[in-house]
JSON list of C-alpha atoms in Angstrom, two decimals:
[
{"chain": "A", "resi": 1, "resn": "HIS", "atom": "CA", "xyz": [0.04, 0.04, -0.32]},
{"chain": "A", "resi": 2, "resn": "TYR", "atom": "CA", "xyz": [0.76, 3.66, -0.64]},
{"chain": "A", "resi": 3, "resn": "GLU", "atom": "CA", "xyz": [-0.70, 6.41, 0.58]},
{"chain": "A", "resi": 4, "resn": "LEU", "atom": "CA", "xyz": [-1.31, 9.83, -1.28]},
{"chain": "A", "resi": 5, "resn": "GLY", "atom": "CA", "xyz": [-2.03, 12.58, 0.37]},
{"chain": "A", "resi": 6, "resn": "TYR", "atom": "CA", "xyz": [-4.34, 15.20, -0.99]},
{"chain": "A", "resi": 7, "resn": "HIS", "atom": "CA", "xyz": [-1.59, 17.48, -2.27]},
{"chain": "A", "resi": 8, "resn": "ASP", "atom": "CA", "xyz": [-0.27, 14.38, -3.36]},
{"chain": "A", "resi": 9, "resn": "LEU", "atom": "CA", "xyz": [-2.86, 13.52, -5.62]},
{"chain": "A", "resi": 10, "resn": "HIS", "atom": "CA", "xyz": [-1.98, 17.17, -7.59]},
{"chain": "A", "resi": 11, "resn": "ALA", "atom": "CA", "xyz": [1.44, 16.39, -7.89]},
{"chain": "A", "resi": 12, "resn": "PRO", "atom": "CA", "xyz": [2.60, 12.96, -6.76]},
{"chain": "A", "resi": 13, "resn": "ASP", "atom": "CA", "xyz": [6.27, 11.93, -6.56]},
{"chain": "A", "resi": 14, "resn": "THR", "atom": "CA", "xyz": [6.88, 9.24, -9.33]},
{"chain": "A", "resi": 15, "resn": "ASP", "atom": "CA", "xyz": [10.36, 8.72, -8.41]},
{"chain": "A", "resi": 16, "resn": "ALA", "atom": "CA", "xyz": [8.59, 7.72, -4.64]},
{"chain": "A", "resi": 17, "resn": "ILE", "atom": "CA", "xyz": [6.13, 5.36, -6.26]},
{"chain": "A", "resi": 18, "resn": "LYS", "atom": "CA", "xyz": [8.89, 4.40, -8.44]},
{"chain": "A", "resi": 19, "resn": "GLN", "atom": "CA", "xyz": [10.71, 3.35, -4.93]},
{"chain": "A", "resi": 20, "resn": "TRP", "atom": "CA", "xyz": [8.16, 1.81, -3.07]},
{"chain": "A", "resi": 21, "resn": "ALA", "atom": "CA", "xyz": [6.38, -0.35, -6.64]},
{"chain": "A", "resi": 22, "resn": "THR", "atom": "CA", "xyz": [10.58, -1.46, -6.19]},
{"chain": "A", "resi": 23, "resn": "ALA", "atom": "CA", "xyz": [10.53, -2.63, -3.05]},
{"chain": "A", "resi": 24, "resn": "ALA", "atom": "CA", "xyz": [7.20, -3.76, -3.36]},
{"chain": "A", "resi": 25, "resn": "ARG", "atom": "CA", "xyz": [8.78, -6.38, -5.50]},
{"chain": "A", "resi": 26, "resn": "GLN", "atom": "CA", "xyz": [11.59, -7.13, -3.69]},
{"chain": "A", "resi": 27, "resn": "PHE", "atom": "CA", "xyz": [9.95, -8.12, -0.86]},
{"chain": "A", "resi": 28, "resn": "GLU", "atom": "CA", "xyz": [7.73, -10.26, -3.49]},
{"chain": "A", "resi": 29, "resn": "LEU", "atom": "CA", "xyz": [10.82, -11.70, -4.49]},
{"chain": "A", "resi": 30, "resn": "ASN", "atom": "CA", "xyz": [12.05, -12.71, -1.37]},
{"chain": "A", "resi": 31, "resn": "VAL", "atom": "CA", "xyz": [8.73, -14.58, 0.22]},
{"chain": "A", "resi": 32, "resn": "ALA", "atom": "CA", "xyz": [9.07, -16.31, -3.43]},
{"chain": "A", "resi": 33, "resn": "LEU", "atom": "CA", "xyz": [12.47, -17.66, -2.90]},
{"chain": "A", "resi": 34, "resn": "ARG", "atom": "CA", "xyz": [11.91, -18.47, 1.07]},
{"chain": "A", "resi": 35, "resn": "TYR", "atom": "CA", "xyz": [9.25, -20.97, -0.42]},
{"chain": "A", "resi": 36, "resn": "TYR", "atom": "CA", "xyz": [11.39, -22.04, -2.99]},
{"chain": "A", "resi": 37, "resn": "ALA", "atom": "CA", "xyz": [13.58, -22.73, -0.48]},
{"chain": "A", "resi": 38, "resn": "GLU", "atom": "CA", "xyz": [11.00, -24.79, 1.82]},
{"chain": "A", "resi": 39, "resn": "GLN", "atom": "CA", "xyz": [10.41, -26.48, -0.97]},
{"chain": "A", "resi": 40, "resn": "ALA", "atom": "CA", "xyz": [13.73, -26.96, -1.93]},
{"chain": "A", "resi": 41, "resn": "ASP", "atom": "CA", "xyz": [14.95, -31.05, -1.72]},
{"chain": "A", "resi": 42, "resn": "ARG", "atom": "CA", "xyz": [18.03, -30.25, 0.57]},
{"chain": "A", "resi": 43, "resn": "VAL", "atom": "CA", "xyz": [21.53, -31.79, -0.32]},
{"chain": "A", "resi": 44, "resn": "SER", "atom": "CA", "xyz": [25.54, -31.44, 0.59]},
{"chain": "A", "resi": 45, "resn": "TYR", "atom": "CA", "xyz": [28.20, -31.47, -1.29]},
{"chain": "A", "resi": 46, "resn": "ARG", "atom": "CA", "xyz": [31.88, -31.44, 0.41]},
{"chain": "A", "resi": 47, "resn": "THR", "atom": "CA", "xyz": [33.54, -29.85, -2.10]},
{"chain": "A", "resi": 48, "resn": "VAL", "atom": "CA", "xyz": [32.25, -26.75, -4.52]},
{"chain": "A", "resi": 49, "resn": "GLY", "atom": "CA", "xyz": [33.72, -28.69, -7.40]},
{"chain": "A", "resi": 50, "resn": "GLU", "atom": "CA", "xyz": [30.65, -30.76, -6.88]},
{"chain": "A", "resi": 51, "resn": "LEU", "atom": "CA", "xyz": [27.85, -28.90, -7.44]},
{"chain": "A", "resi": 52, "resn": "TYR", "atom": "CA", "xyz": [27.66, -30.17, -10.77]},
{"chain": "A", "resi": 53, "resn": "HIS", "atom": "CA", "xyz": [25.63, -33.16, -9.94]},
{"chain": "A", "resi": 54, "resn": "ALA", "atom": "CA", "xyz": [22.84, -31.33, -9.01]},
{"chain": "A", "resi": 55, "resn": "ASP", "atom": "CA", "xyz": [20.32, -32.16, -11.31]},
{"chain": "A", "resi": 56, "resn": "PRO", "atom": "CA", "xyz": [16.53, -31.61, -10.71]},
{"chain": "A", "resi": 57, "resn": "ASP", "atom": "CA", "xyz": [13.80, -32.35, -12.89]},
{"chain": "A", "resi": 58, "resn": "GLY", "atom": "CA", "xyz": [13.19, -30.08, -15.88]},
{"chain": "A", "resi": 59, "resn": "TRP", "atom": "CA", "xyz": [14.77, -28.82, -19.21]},
{"chain": "A", "resi": 60, "resn": "GLY", "atom": "CA", "xyz": [17.25, -26.70, -20.68]},
{"chain": "A", "resi": 61, "resn": "GLN", "atom": "CA", "xyz": [20.30, -25.07, -18.63]},
{"chain": "A", "resi": 62, "resn": "LEU", "atom": "CA", "xyz": [20.89, -25.36, -14.76]},
{"chain": "A", "resi": 63, "resn": "ARG", "atom": "CA", "xyz": [20.45, -21.59, -13.10]},
{"chain": "A", "resi": 64, "resn": "CYS", "atom": "CA", "xyz": [21.93, -21.24, -9.70]},
{"chain": "A", "resi": 65, "resn": "VAL", "atom": "CA", "xyz": [20.20, -18.60, -6.77]},
{"chain": "A", "resi": 66, "resn": "LYS", "atom": "CA", "xyz": [22.84, -17.95, -4.04]},
{"chain": "A", "resi": 67, "resn": "PHE", "atom": "CA", "xyz": [22.66, -16.74, -0.46]},
{"chain": "A", "resi": 68, "resn": "SER", "atom": "CA", "xyz": [26.22, -17.65, 0.28]},
{"chain": "A", "resi": 69, "resn": "PRO", "atom": "CA", "xyz": [29.75, -16.07, -0.71]},
{"chain": "A", "resi": 70, "resn": "ALA", "atom": "CA", "xyz": [30.77, -19.61, -0.51]},
{"chain": "A", "resi": 71, "resn": "ILE", "atom": "CA", "xyz": [29.21, -20.29, -4.01]},
{"chain": "A", "resi": 72, "resn": "PRO", "atom": "CA", "xyz": [31.31, -19.55, -6.68]},
{"chain": "A", "resi": 73, "resn": "GLU", "atom": "CA", "xyz": [29.78, -17.43, -9.84]},
{"chain": "A", "resi": 74, "resn": "GLU", "atom": "CA", "xyz": [30.79, -20.04, -12.08]},
{"chain": "A", "resi": 75, "resn": "TRP", "atom": "CA", "xyz": [30.65, -24.14, -11.66]},
{"chain": "A", "resi": 76, "resn": "GLU", "atom": "CA", "xyz": [33.33, -26.07, -13.42]},
{"chain": "A", "resi": 77, "resn": "LYS", "atom": "CA", "xyz": [32.33, -28.17, -14.82]},
{"chain": "A", "resi": 78, "resn": "ALA", "atom": "CA", "xyz": [28.50, -26.84, -15.18]},
{"chain": "A", "resi": 79, "resn": "ASP", "atom": "CA", "xyz": [26.26, -25.13, -18.27]},
{"chain": "A", "resi": 80, "resn": "LEU", "atom": "CA", "xyz": [24.94, -22.80, -16.14]},
{"chain": "A", "resi": 81, "resn": "GLU", "atom": "CA", "xyz": [22.66, -20.17, -17.59]},
{"chain": "A", "resi": 82, "resn": "ARG", "atom": "CA", "xyz": [23.21, -17.49, -15.66]},
{"chain": "A", "resi": 83, "resn": "THR", "atom": "CA", "xyz": [24.03, -17.02, -11.40]},
{"chain": "A", "resi": 84, "resn": "VAL", "atom": "CA", "xyz": [21.60, -14.58, -9.29]},
{"chain": "A", "resi": 85, "resn": "LYS", "atom": "CA", "xyz": [22.54, -13.78, -5.63]},
{"chain": "A", "resi": 86, "resn": "VAL", "atom": "CA", "xyz": [20.30, -12.21, -3.53]},
{"chain": "A", "resi": 87, "resn": "ASP", "atom": "CA", "xyz": [21.04, -10.50, -0.19]},
{"chain": "A", "resi": 88, "resn": "PHE", "atom": "CA", "xyz": [19.86, -12.26, 2.39]},
{"chain": "A", "resi": 89, "resn": "MET", "atom": "CA", "xyz": [20.70, -16.04, 3.69]},
{"chain": "A", "resi": 90, "resn": "VAL", "atom": "CA", "xyz": [18.16, -19.09, 3.81]},
{"chain": "A", "resi": 91, "resn": "GLU", "atom": "CA", "xyz": [19.29, -21.34, 6.74]},
{"chain": "A", "resi": 92, "resn": "GLY", "atom": "CA", "xyz": [20.96, -24.30, 5.88]},
{"chain": "A", "resi": 93, "resn": "ILE", "atom": "CA", "xyz": [20.73, -23.83, 2.40]},
{"chain": "A", "resi": 94, "resn": "GLN", "atom": "CA", "xyz": [23.34, -21.23, 0.55]},
{"chain": "A", "resi": 95, "resn": "ALA", "atom": "CA", "xyz": [21.96, -22.23, -3.24]},
{"chain": "A", "resi": 96, "resn": "LEU", "atom": "CA", "xyz": [18.78, -23.19, -5.17]},
{"chain": "A", "resi": 97, "resn": "VAL", "atom": "CA", "xyz": [19.57, -24.25, -8.37]},
{"chain": "A", "resi": 98, "resn": "TYR", "atom": "CA", "xyz": [16.64, -25.12, -10.75]},
{"chain": "A", "resi": 99, "resn": "ARG", "atom": "CA", "xyz": [16.15, -25.62, -14.49]},
{"chain": "A", "resi": 100, "resn": "ILE", "atom": "CA", "xyz": [14.82, -22.57, -16.84]},
{"chain": "A", "resi": 101, "resn": "GLY", "atom": "CA", "xyz": [12.38, -25.15, -18.93]},
{"chain": "A", "resi": 102, "resn": "GLY", "atom": "CA", "xyz": [10.03, -26.65, -17.07]},
{"chain": "A", "resi": 103, "resn": "GLY", "atom": "CA", "xyz": [11.46, -25.48, -13.35]},
{"chain": "A", "resi": 104, "resn": "PRO", "atom": "CA", "xyz": [9.73, -23.42, -10.74]},
{"chain": "A", "resi": 105, "resn": "TYR", "atom": "CA", "xyz": [8.05, -20.07, -11.48]},
{"chain": "A", "resi": 106, "resn": "VAL", "atom": "CA", "xyz": [5.65, -17.95, -10.41]},
{"chain": "A", "resi": 107, "resn": "ARG", "atom": "CA", "xyz": [3.15, -16.33, -12.40]},
{"chain": "A", "resi": 108, "resn": "ARG", "atom": "CA", "xyz": [0.88, -13.29, -12.33]},
{"chain": "A", "resi": 109, "resn": "PRO", "atom": "CA", "xyz": [-2.24, -11.99, -13.55]},
{"chain": "A", "resi": 110, "resn": "ALA", "atom": "CA", "xyz": [-0.12, -8.71, -14.91]},
{"chain": "A", "resi": 111, "resn": "ASP", "atom": "CA", "xyz": [3.37, -7.58, -14.06]},
{"chain": "A", "resi": 112, "resn": "LEU", "atom": "CA", "xyz": [2.54, -4.59, -12.68]},
{"chain": "A", "resi": 113, "resn": "SER", "atom": "CA", "xyz": [-1.43, -4.60, -11.17]},
{"chain": "A", "resi": 114, "resn": "LEU", "atom": "CA", "xyz": [-1.49, -0.75, -9.47]},
{"chain": "A", "resi": 115, "resn": "SER", "atom": "CA", "xyz": [-5.12, -0.41, -8.40]},
{"chain": "A", "resi": 116, "resn": "TRP", "atom": "CA", "xyz": [-5.90, 2.93, -6.28]},
{"chain": "A", "resi": 117, "resn": "THR", "atom": "CA", "xyz": [-8.79, 3.08, -3.61]},
{"chain": "A", "resi": 118, "resn": "PRO", "atom": "CA", "xyz": [-10.76, 6.04, -1.97]},
{"chain": "A", "resi": 119, "resn": "PHE", "atom": "CA", "xyz": [-8.92, 6.44, 1.26]},
{"chain": "A", "resi": 120, "resn": "ASP", "atom": "CA", "xyz": [-10.12, 8.80, 4.57]},
{"chain": "A", "resi": 121, "resn": "HIS", "atom": "CA", "xyz": [-10.95, 12.71, 3.60]},
{"chain": "A", "resi": 122, "resn": "CYS", "atom": "CA", "xyz": [-9.42, 13.45, 0.09]},
{"chain": "A", "resi": 123, "resn": "LYS", "atom": "CA", "xyz": [-6.83, 10.96, -0.42]},
{"chain": "A", "resi": 124, "resn": "ALA", "atom": "CA", "xyz": [-6.05, 7.71, -2.67]},
{"chain": "A", "resi": 125, "resn": "GLU", "atom": "CA", "xyz": [-3.72, 4.91, -1.34]},
{"chain": "A", "resi": 126, "resn": "LEU", "atom": "CA", "xyz": [-2.36, 2.60, -4.18]},
{"chain": "A", "resi": 127, "resn": "LEU", "atom": "CA", "xyz": [-2.52, -1.36, -4.25]},
{"chain": "A", "resi": 128, "resn": "LEU", "atom": "CA", "xyz": [-0.11, -3.73, -5.96]},
{"chain": "A", "resi": 129, "resn": "THR", "atom": "CA", "xyz": [-2.94, -6.16, -5.91]},
{"chain": "A", "resi": 130, "resn": "GLU", "atom": "CA", "xyz": [-2.12, -9.28, -7.68]},
{"chain": "A", "resi": 131, "resn": "GLN", "atom": "CA", "xyz": [-1.77, -12.23, -5.91]},
{"chain": "A", "resi": 132, "resn": "LEU", "atom": "CA", "xyz": [1.45, -14.88, -6.83]},
{"chain": "A", "resi": 133, "resn": "GLU", "atom": "CA", "xyz": [0.63, -18.76, -8.27]},
{"chain": "A", "resi": 134, "resn": "PHE", "atom": "CA", "xyz": [3.40, -20.66, -7.77]},
{"chain": "A", "resi": 135, "resn": "GLU", "atom": "CA", "xyz": [4.17, -23.57, -10.12]},
{"chain": "A", "resi": 136, "resn": "LYS", "atom": "CA", "xyz": [6.15, -26.65, -10.30]},
{"chain": "A", "resi": 137, "resn": "VAL", "atom": "CA", "xyz": [7.78, -26.04, -6.96]},
{"chain": "A", "resi": 138, "resn": "GLY", "atom": "CA", "xyz": [8.93, -29.31, -5.31]},
{"chain": "A", "resi": 139, "resn": "PRO", "atom": "CA", "xyz": [11.52, -31.38, -4.18]},
{"chain": "A", "resi": 140, "resn": "LYS", "atom": "CA", "xyz": [12.06, -32.96, -8.00]},
{"chain": "A", "resi": 141, "resn": "THR", "atom": "CA", "xyz": [12.76, -29.24, -9.38]},
{"chain": "A", "resi": 142, "resn": "ILE", "atom": "CA", "xyz": [14.15, -27.15, -6.59]},
{"chain": "A", "resi": 143, "resn": "ILE", "atom": "CA", "xyz": [17.93, -28.50, -4.61]},
{"chain": "A", "resi": 144, "resn": "GLY", "atom": "CA", "xyz": [19.11, -26.44, -2.31]},
{"chain": "A", "resi": 145, "resn": "VAL", "atom": "CA", "xyz": [22.62, -26.81, -2.42]},
{"chain": "A", "resi": 146, "resn": "ARG", "atom": "CA", "xyz": [25.26, -26.48, 0.80]},
{"chain": "A", "resi": 147, "resn": "ILE", "atom": "CA", "xyz": [28.50, -27.47, 0.63]},
{"chain": "A", "resi": 148, "resn": "ASP", "atom": "CA", "xyz": [30.11, -29.30, 3.80]},
{"chain": "A", "resi": 149, "resn": "PRO", "atom": "CA", "xyz": [33.29, -31.04, 4.35]},
{"chain": "A", "resi": 150, "resn": "SER", "atom": "CA", "xyz": [31.81, -32.75, 6.67]},
{"chain": "A", "resi": 151, "resn": "VAL", "atom": "CA", "xyz": [29.47, -35.00, 4.61]},
{"chain": "A", "resi": 152, "resn": "SER", "atom": "CA", "xyz": [30.41, -38.77, 4.12]},
{"chain": "A", "resi": 153, "resn": "ARG", "atom": "CA", "xyz": [29.56, -40.20, 1.23]},
{"chain": "A", "resi": 154, "resn": "ALA", "atom": "CA", "xyz": [30.12, -43.78, 2.05]},
{"chain": "A", "resi": 155, "resn": "LYS", "atom": "CA", "xyz": [30.62, -46.47, -1.17]},
{"chain": "A", "resi": 156, "resn": "GLU", "atom": "CA", "xyz": [28.32, -48.83, -1.77]},
{"chain": "A", "resi": 157, "resn": "ALA", "atom": "CA", "xyz": [29.61, -52.18, -0.47]},
{"chain": "A", "resi": 158, "resn": "PRO", "atom": "CA", "xyz": [29.51, -55.27, -2.97]},
{"chain": "A", "resi": 159, "resn": "PRO", "atom": "CA", "xyz": [25.92, -57.54, -1.79]},
{"chain": "A", "resi": 160, "resn": "SER", "atom": "CA", "xyz": [27.54, -60.34, 0.11]},
{"chain": "A", "resi": 161, "resn": "SER", "atom": "CA", "xyz": [26.96, -63.50, -0.96]}
]
């Protein structure tokens, strides 16, 4: 919500409105990424070099959203579409990995649905009214990765006869 007073209605501060809309979109991004992290399959690797083993369902290149500086921008042996860094932490996850095709996405009725409603006497309130719809979000399509050197990878013993 963004409140406009009587004087604002005659000459709105468009820069302030843009800043408000940008902050609202950042809030939505944080909500979406936290929801992705909650739904992700969690995997730990011993080294950064093992990150290329992350293989979520879908098709196309991998995309990485990193929460930790421990995760590099480029992974050796991985064909990444791009790596995006966000400035908040998700407990127990250093990065999210998913595919650009068939992977998770957020659908909105419109990119920016800006509406207004009368508010009090000679005031108005701007609203971003759409709801986020999460599609294909789950442990098969999103992998939450963490580098944990203490992870042991026991080799499979041959079956005993």
